[in-house]
CSV table of C-alpha atoms and ligand atoms in Angstrom, one decimal:
chain,number,residue,atom,x,y,z
A,10,MET,CA,-41.3,248.2,-55.1
A,11,CYS,CA,-42.7,251.5,-56.4
A,12,SER,CA,-44.1,253.4,-53.3
A,13,ARG,CA,-46.4,256.3,-53.9
A,14,LYS,CA,-43.7,258.8,-53.1
A,15,TRP,CA,-41.9,258.0,-56.3
A,16,GLU,CA,-44.2,259.5,-58.8
A,17,TRP,CA,-41.8,258.9,-61.6
A,18,CYS,CA,-41.7,255.2,-60.8
A,19,SER,CA,-45.0,254.4,-62.5
A,20,ALA,CA,-44.1,256.6,-65.4
A,21,LEU,CA,-40.9,254.6,-65.6
A,22,GLU,CA,-42.7,251.3,-65.5
A,23,LEU,CA,-44.8,252.5,-68.5
A,24,LEU,CA,-41.6,253.5,-70.2
A,25,LEU,CA,-40.1,250.1,-69.5
A,26,LEU,CA,-43.1,248.1,-70.7
A,27,PRO,CA,-42.0,248.0,-74.3
A,28,PHE,CA,-38.5,247.0,-73.3
A,29,LEU,CA,-39.8,244.2,-71.1
A,30,VAL,CA,-42.0,242.9,-73.9
A,31,THR,CA,-39.5,243.2,-76.8
A,32,GLY,CA,-36.3,242.7,-74.8
A,33,ILE,CA,-34.3,245.4,-76.5
A,34,PRO,CA,-30.7,244.2,-76.2
A,35,ASP,CA,-28.8,247.4,-75.3
A,36,HIS,CA,-31.1,248.2,-72.4
A,37,SER,CA,-31.0,251.9,-73.0
A,38,GLU,CA,-33.8,253.8,-71.4
A,39,LYS,CA,-34.7,257.5,-71.0
A,40,ILE,CA,-36.3,259.3,-68.1
A,41,THR,CA,-37.3,263.0,-68.2
A,42,SER,CA,-37.9,264.8,-64.9
A,43,VAL,CA,-38.4,268.3,-63.6
A,44,SER,CA,-35.8,269.6,-61.2
A,45,GLY,CA,-36.7,269.0,-57.5
A,46,ASN,CA,-38.4,265.7,-58.1
A,47,ASN,CA,-37.4,262.3,-56.8
A,48,VAL,CA,-36.5,259.9,-59.5
A,49,THR,CA,-35.9,256.1,-59.5
A,50,LEU,CA,-33.5,254.6,-61.9
A,51,GLN,CA,-34.5,251.0,-62.3
A,52,SER,CA,-33.3,248.2,-64.4
A,53,SER,CA,-35.9,247.0,-66.8
A,54,LYS,CA,-34.4,243.5,-66.7
A,55,LYS,CA,-36.5,241.7,-64.2
A,56,LEU,CA,-34.7,238.4,-64.1
A,57,LEU,CA,-31.5,239.4,-62.5
A,58,GLY,CA,-30.6,236.0,-61.2
A,59,ASN,CA,-28.4,235.8,-58.1
A,60,TYR,CA,-26.1,238.7,-58.7
A,61,THR,CA,-23.5,239.5,-56.0
A,62,HIS,CA,-22.2,242.8,-57.1
A,63,SER,CA,-23.8,246.0,-58.5
A,64,THR,CA,-22.4,249.4,-59.2
A,65,TRP,CA,-24.1,252.6,-60.4
A,66,PHE,CA,-22.0,255.1,-62.3
A,67,TYR,CA,-22.9,258.8,-63.0
A,68,THR,CA,-20.5,258.8,-65.9
A,69,THR,CA,-18.3,255.9,-67.0
A,70,ASN,CA,-15.6,256.9,-64.6
A,71,GLN,CA,-17.6,258.2,-61.7
A,72,LYS,CA,-19.1,255.7,-59.3
A,73,ILE,CA,-22.1,256.7,-57.2
A,74,VAL,CA,-22.6,253.6,-55.2
A,75,GLU,CA,-21.4,250.0,-55.1
A,76,TRP,CA,-22.9,247.0,-53.4
A,77,ASP,CA,-21.4,243.6,-52.9
A,78,SER,CA,-23.7,241.2,-51.0
A,79,SER,CA,-22.5,242.4,-47.6
A,80,ASP,CA,-22.5,246.2,-47.8
A,81,VAL,CA,-23.4,249.3,-49.6
A,82,ASN,CA,-20.7,251.9,-50.2
A,83,TYR,CA,-21.7,255.4,-51.3
A,84,PHE,CA,-18.9,257.3,-52.9
A,85,ASN,CA,-18.1,260.8,-52.1
A,86,THR,CA,-19.9,262.5,-54.9
A,87,ARG,CA,-22.4,265.3,-54.9
A,88,PHE,CA,-25.0,262.6,-54.8
A,89,LYS,CA,-23.8,261.4,-51.5
A,90,HIS,CA,-26.7,262.6,-49.4
A,91,ARG,CA,-29.3,262.4,-52.2
A,92,VAL,CA,-29.2,258.7,-53.3
A,93,ARG,CA,-30.4,255.5,-51.8
A,94,LEU,CA,-29.7,252.1,-53.3
A,95,ASP,CA,-32.2,249.3,-53.0
A,96,PRO,CA,-29.8,246.3,-53.2
A,97,ARG,CA,-32.5,243.8,-53.8
A,98,SER,CA,-33.9,245.4,-56.9
A,99,THR,CA,-30.7,247.4,-57.8
A,100,ALA,CA,-33.0,250.5,-58.0
A,101,LEU,CA,-31.3,253.8,-57.4
A,102,HIS,CA,-33.4,256.5,-55.8
A,103,ILE,CA,-32.2,260.0,-56.4
A,104,TYR,CA,-33.8,262.7,-54.3
A,105,ASN,CA,-34.2,266.3,-55.4
A,106,VAL,CA,-32.8,265.9,-58.9
A,107,GLN,CA,-31.0,268.9,-60.4
A,108,LYS,CA,-30.3,269.9,-64.0
A,109,GLU,CA,-26.7,268.9,-63.5
A,110,ASP,CA,-27.8,265.4,-62.7
A,111,SER,CA,-28.6,264.9,-66.4
A,112,SER,CA,-26.4,262.1,-67.6
A,113,THR,CA,-26.2,258.6,-69.0
A,114,TYR,CA,-26.2,256.5,-65.9
A,115,LEU,CA,-24.7,253.0,-66.0
A,116,LEU,CA,-25.6,250.1,-63.9
A,117,ARG,CA,-23.1,247.2,-63.9
A,118,VAL,CA,-24.3,243.9,-62.3
A,119,SER,CA,-22.3,240.7,-61.9
A,120,ASN,CA,-22.9,237.3,-60.3
A,121,GLU,CA,-20.7,234.7,-58.6
A,122,GLY,CA,-20.0,233.0,-61.9
A,123,GLY,CA,-18.4,236.2,-63.0
A,124,SER,CA,-20.9,236.9,-65.7
A,125,GLU,CA,-21.7,240.6,-66.0
A,126,TYR,CA,-24.1,242.9,-67.7
A,127,GLU,CA,-24.6,246.6,-68.0
A,128,ILE,CA,-27.6,248.9,-68.4
A,129,ASN,CA,-27.7,252.5,-69.5
A,130,ILE,CA,-30.3,254.9,-68.3
A,131,ILE,CA,-30.4,258.4,-69.7
A,132,LEU,CA,-31.7,260.9,-67.2
A,133,GLU,CA,-32.7,264.4,-68.5
A,134,VAL,CA,-33.7,267.0,-65.9
A,135,PHE,CA,-35.2,270.3,-66.8
A,136,ASP,CA,-36.0,273.4,-64.8
A,137,PRO,CA,-39.6,274.6,-65.4
A,138,VAL,CA,-39.8,277.3,-68.0
A,139,PRO,CA,-39.9,280.6,-66.1
A,140,GLU,CA,-42.7,283.1,-66.5
A,141,PHE,CA,-41.7,285.8,-69.0
A,142,LEU,CA,-43.0,288.9,-70.8
A,143,ILE,CA,-42.5,289.4,-74.5
A,144,GLU,CA,-39.8,292.1,-74.9
A,145,LEU,CA,-40.4,294.8,-77.5
A,146,LYS,CA,-36.9,295.2,-78.9
A,147,GLU,CA,-38.1,297.7,-81.5
A,148,VAL,CA,-41.4,299.1,-82.5
A,149,LYS,CA,-41.4,301.8,-85.2
A,150,LYS,CA,-43.5,303.2,-88.0
A,151,VAL,CA,-41.9,302.6,-91.4
A,152,GLY,CA,-43.9,304.6,-93.9
A,153,ASP,CA,-47.4,303.2,-93.6
A,154,ASN,CA,-46.2,300.0,-92.0
A,155,CYS,CA,-45.4,299.2,-88.4
A,156,TYR,CA,-42.1,297.3,-87.9
A,157,LEU,CA,-42.0,295.0,-84.8
A,158,ASN,CA,-39.1,293.2,-83.3
A,159,LEU,CA,-40.4,291.0,-80.5
A,160,SER,CA,-38.3,288.7,-78.3
A,161,CYS,CA,-39.1,286.1,-75.8
A,162,GLU,CA,-35.6,284.7,-75.3
A,163,ILE,CA,-35.1,282.6,-72.1
A,164,GLN,CA,-31.5,282.7,-70.9
A,165,ASN,CA,-29.5,279.5,-70.1
A,166,GLN,CA,-32.2,277.0,-70.8
A,167,SER,CA,-32.8,274.6,-73.6
A,168,VAL,CA,-36.3,275.5,-74.7
A,169,ASP,CA,-38.5,275.5,-77.8
A,170,TYR,CA,-40.2,278.6,-79.1
A,171,VAL,CA,-43.4,278.9,-81.1
A,172,TRP,CA,-45.0,282.1,-82.2
A,173,TYR,CA,-48.8,282.3,-82.8
A,174,THR,CA,-50.8,285.0,-84.4
A,175,ASP,CA,-54.5,285.4,-85.4
A,176,SER,CA,-54.0,282.9,-88.3
A,177,GLY,CA,-52.3,280.2,-86.2
A,178,ILE,CA,-48.6,279.3,-85.9
A,179,PHE,CA,-46.6,282.1,-87.4
A,180,PRO,CA,-44.8,281.2,-90.7
A,181,ASN,CA,-41.2,280.7,-89.7
A,182,GLY,CA,-42.3,281.2,-86.1
A,183,HIS,CA,-40.8,277.9,-85.0
A,184,LYS,CA,-37.6,277.6,-83.0
A,185,ARG,CA,-36.9,281.3,-82.9
A,186,SER,CA,-37.0,283.5,-79.9
A,187,VAL,CA,-37.2,286.7,-82.0
A,188,LEU,CA,-40.1,287.6,-84.3
A,189,GLU,CA,-39.8,290.3,-86.8
A,190,VAL,CA,-43.0,291.5,-88.6
A,191,ASN,CA,-44.2,294.4,-90.6
A,192,LEU,CA,-47.8,295.2,-89.8
A,193,THR,CA,-49.1,296.6,-93.0
A,194,SER,CA,-51.7,299.4,-93.1
A,195,SER,CA,-54.1,296.9,-94.6
A,196,HIS,CA,-54.5,295.5,-91.1
A,197,LYS,CA,-57.7,297.0,-89.9
A,198,GLN,CA,-58.1,295.1,-86.7
A,199,SER,CA,-55.8,294.5,-83.8
A,200,THR,CA,-53.4,291.7,-84.2
A,201,PHE,CA,-52.0,289.5,-81.4
A,202,TYR,CA,-48.7,287.8,-81.1
A,203,THR,CA,-48.2,284.9,-78.6
A,204,CYS,CA,-44.9,283.4,-77.8
A,205,GLN,CA,-45.0,280.0,-76.3
A,206,VAL,CA,-41.9,278.7,-74.7
A,207,SER,CA,-41.7,275.0,-73.7
A,208,ASN,CA,-39.4,272.2,-72.7
A,209,PRO,CA,-40.4,268.6,-72.0
A,210,VAL,CA,-41.6,269.4,-68.5
A,211,SER,CA,-43.4,272.7,-68.8
A,212,SER,CA,-44.6,275.6,-70.9
A,213,GLN,CA,-45.3,279.3,-70.6
A,214,ASN,CA,-46.7,281.9,-72.9
A,215,ASP,CA,-47.2,285.6,-73.2
A,216,THR,CA,-49.2,287.7,-75.7
A,217,VAL,CA,-49.0,291.2,-77.0
A,218,TYR,CA,-51.7,293.0,-79.0
A,219,PHE,CA,-51.2,295.7,-81.6
A,220,ARG,CA,-53.8,298.1,-83.0
A,221,PRO,CA,-53.1,299.6,-86.3
A,222,PRO,CA,-51.2,301.6,-87.2
A,223,CYS,CA,-48.6,300.9,-84.5
A,224,THR,CA,-50.1,300.9,-81.0
A,225,LEU,CA,-49.5,298.3,-78.3
A,226,VAL,CA,-52.8,297.6,-76.7
A,227,ARG,CA,-51.9,295.3,-73.8
A,228,SER,CA,-51.2,297.2,-70.6
A,229,SER,CA,-48.7,295.7,-68.3
A,230,GLY,CA,-46.0,297.6,-66.3
A,231,VAL,CA,-42.9,297.5,-68.6
A,232,MET,CA,-44.9,297.5,-71.8
A,233,ASN,CA,-46.6,300.8,-71.1
A,234,ILE,CA,-43.3,302.6,-71.6
A,235,ILE,CA,-43.1,301.3,-75.1
A,236,ASN,CA,-46.7,302.2,-75.7
A,237,TRP,CA,-45.9,305.7,-74.6
A,238,LEU,CA,-42.8,305.8,-76.8
A,239,VAL,CA,-44.7,304.6,-79.8
A,240,THR,CA,-47.3,307.3,-79.4
A,241,LEU,CA,-44.7,309.9,-78.6
A,242,ILE,CA,-42.5,309.3,-81.7
A,243,PRO,CA,-44.9,311.0,-84.2
A,244,ILE,CA,-45.1,314.0,-81.8
A,245,ILE,CA,-41.4,314.7,-81.7
A,246,PRO,CA,-41.0,316.2,-85.2
A,247,VAL,CA,-44.0,318.4,-84.4
A,248,LEU,CA,-42.2,319.6,-81.3
A,249,LEU,CA,-39.1,320.3,-83.3
A,250,LEU,CA,-40.9,322.3,-85.8
A,251,THR,CA,-42.5,324.6,-83.3
B,10,NAG,C1,-38.8,263.3,-52.2
B,10,NAG,O1,-38.6,262.4,-51.1
B,10,NAG,C2,-38.5,263.1,-49.9
B,10,NAG,C3,-38.1,262.0,-48.9
B,10,NAG,O2,-38.9,260.9,-49.0
B,10,NAG,C4,-39.8,263.8,-49.6
B,10,NAG,O3,-39.7,264.4,-48.3
B,10,NAG,C5,-40.1,264.8,-50.6
B,10,NAG,O4,-41.4,265.3,-50.4
B,10,NAG,C6,-40.1,264.1,-52.0
B,10,NAG,N1,-40.2,265.1,-53.0
B,10,NAG,C7,-41.1,265.0,-54.1
B,10,NAG,C8,-41.1,266.2,-55.0
B,10,NAG,O5,-41.8,264.1,-54.2
B,11,NAG,C1,-30.2,231.7,-56.3
B,11,NAG,O1,-29.8,231.3,-55.0
B,11,NAG,C2,-30.7,230.4,-54.3
B,11,NAG,C3,-30.2,230.2,-52.9
B,11,NAG,O2,-28.9,230.6,-52.7
B,11,NAG,C4,-30.9,229.1,-55.1
B,11,NAG,O3,-31.9,228.3,-54.4
B,11,NAG,C5,-31.4,229.5,-56.5
B,11,NAG,O4,-31.5,228.3,-57.2
B,11,NAG,C6,-30.4,230.4,-57.2
B,11,NAG,N1,-31.0,230.9,-58.4
B,11,NAG,C7,-30.3,231.0,-59.5
B,11,NAG,C8,-31.0,231.4,-60.8
B,11,NAG,O5,-29.1,230.7,-59.6
B,12,NAG,C1,-34.3,292.3,-83.3
B,12,NAG,O1,-33.9,292.2,-81.9
B,12,NAG,C2,-32.9,291.2,-81.6
B,12,NAG,C3,-32.7,291.2,-80.1
B,12,NAG,O2,-32.4,292.4,-79.6
B,12,NAG,C4,-31.6,291.6,-82.3
B,12,NAG,O3,-30.7,290.6,-82.1
B,12,NAG,C5,-31.9,291.7,-83.8
B,12,NAG,O4,-30.7,292.1,-84.5
B,12,NAG,C6,-33.0,292.6,-84.1
B,12,NAG,N1,-33.3,292.6,-85.5
B,12,NAG,C7,-33.1,293.6,-86.3
B,12,NAG,C8,-33.4,293.4,-87.8
B,12,NAG,O5,-32.7,294.7,-85.9
B,13,NAG,C1,-26.9,282.7,-67.6
B,13,NAG,O1,-25.5,282.2,-67.4
B,13,NAG,C2,-24.6,283.2,-67.3
B,13,NAG,C3,-23.2,282.5,-67.3
B,13,NAG,O2,-23.3,281.3,-66.6
B,13,NAG,C4,-24.8,284.0,-66.0
B,13,NAG,O3,-23.8,285.0,-65.9
B,13,NAG,C5,-26.2,284.7,-66.1
B,13,NAG,O4,-26.5,285.4,-64.9
B,13,NAG,C6,-27.3,283.6,-66.4
B,13,NAG,N1,-28.5,284.3,-66.7
B,13,NAG,C7,-29.7,283.9,-66.1
B,13,NAG,C8,-30.9,284.7,-66.5
B,13,NAG,O5,-29.7,282.9,-65.3
B,14,NAG,C1,-40.0,295.0,-92.9
B,14,NAG,O1,-39.9,296.1,-93.7
B,14,NAG,C2,-38.6,296.6,-93.8
B,14,NAG,C3,-38.6,297.9,-94.6
B,14,NAG,O2,-39.7,298.1,-95.3
B,14,NAG,C4,-37.7,295.5,-94.5
B,14,NAG,O3,-36.4,296.0,-94.6
B,14,NAG,C5,-37.8,294.3,-93.7
B,14,NAG,O4,-37.1,293.2,-94.4
B,14,NAG,C6,-39.2,293.8,-93.5
B,14,NAG,N1,-39.1,292.7,-92.6
B,14,NAG,C7,-40.0,291.7,-92.6
B,14,NAG,C8,-39.8,290.6,-91.6
B,14,NAG,O5,-40.9,291.6,-93.4
B,15,NAG,C1,-51.0,280.0,-72.4
B,15,NAG,O1,-51.0,279.7,-71.0
B,15,NAG,C2,-52.3,279.6,-70.5
B,15,NAG,C3,-52.1,279.3,-69.0
B,15,NAG,O2,-51.0,280.0,-68.5
B,15,NAG,C4,-53.0,278.4,-71.2
B,15,NAG,O3,-54.3,278.3,-70.7
B,15,NAG,C5,-53.0,278.6,-72.7
B,15,NAG,O4,-53.6,277.5,-73.3
B,15,NAG,C6,-51.7,278.9,-73.2
B,15,NAG,N1,-51.8,279.2,-74.6
B,15,NAG,C7,-51.0,278.7,-75.5
B,15,NAG,C8,-51.2,279.2,-76.9
B,15,NAG,O5,-50.1,277.9,-75.2
């Protein structure tokens, strides 16, 4: 049933194993996928009996496909050319899944006797986290200290943020895209800050290094401007005085 093309199929079977063994009554399962993949939504209930009717719903009031022993009817949804029903197993193959396909899918199956059951499958689709560079929102000398406001915010995506520094995960560095720190003059060595952004399907990170008192060490296109500004700032008052 699971051909090699459907990479998520075996992952799904692993997911389903506990349900098959323990027979959880509400048959609610969850699948996580990266956008662009092919996904198979498959009932974990192996003993379907001789059902004569099956319907897949995207939401409780939007049907994707219906089957009744003679034919398969694909409804005019945005799935129309991206789904295929295997009537024998009731598996629903969805090609090229998109973020917007995330939903709680419902499979309703009934037999001649009129008995009916339903299965929920939660599908969550994520875009891979894009590559990013830490943005230096503000870098300035405050007395002997160096104030840093660093951001690695990713727009329009549900992601987790973790900031690391020399000593490991930054205190309060969890869940926040913005990191504010004061590098005190007691820092004798350069310090790095890494922002790691992840979601269930992928992860990216970027690192900046600061050398005391307030110099960005990493050189990469955009960042050089800030580096230049940071070194320029102390010069400005000197220019004004002359
Ligand atoms: C999805 O399935 C289609 C058709 O079988 C195939 O051409 C494509 O390579 C598959 N995509 C992935 C990501 O497996
Ligand atoms: C299913 O149908 C077949 C043939 O129609 C019959 O032999 C079999 O006993 C049925 N199975 C169940 C579980 O009703
Ligand atoms: C740090 O930068 C972020 C993003 O620009 C901004 O929202 C925040 O107010 C800044 N923090 C301070 C204390 O200025
Ligand atoms: C985020 O979403 C808004 C509104 O939907 C859009 O205008 C903006 O271009 C998006 N930004 C990115 C980086 O995709
Ligand atoms: C950094 O120092 C400034 C001024 O000394 C202070 O207002 C700010 O709260 C400090 N921020 C952090 C994150 O320690
Ligand atoms: C950052 O990403 C690189 C690959 O891009 C990886 O090797 C490294 O382990 C990542 N570091 C962290 C702290 O996630």
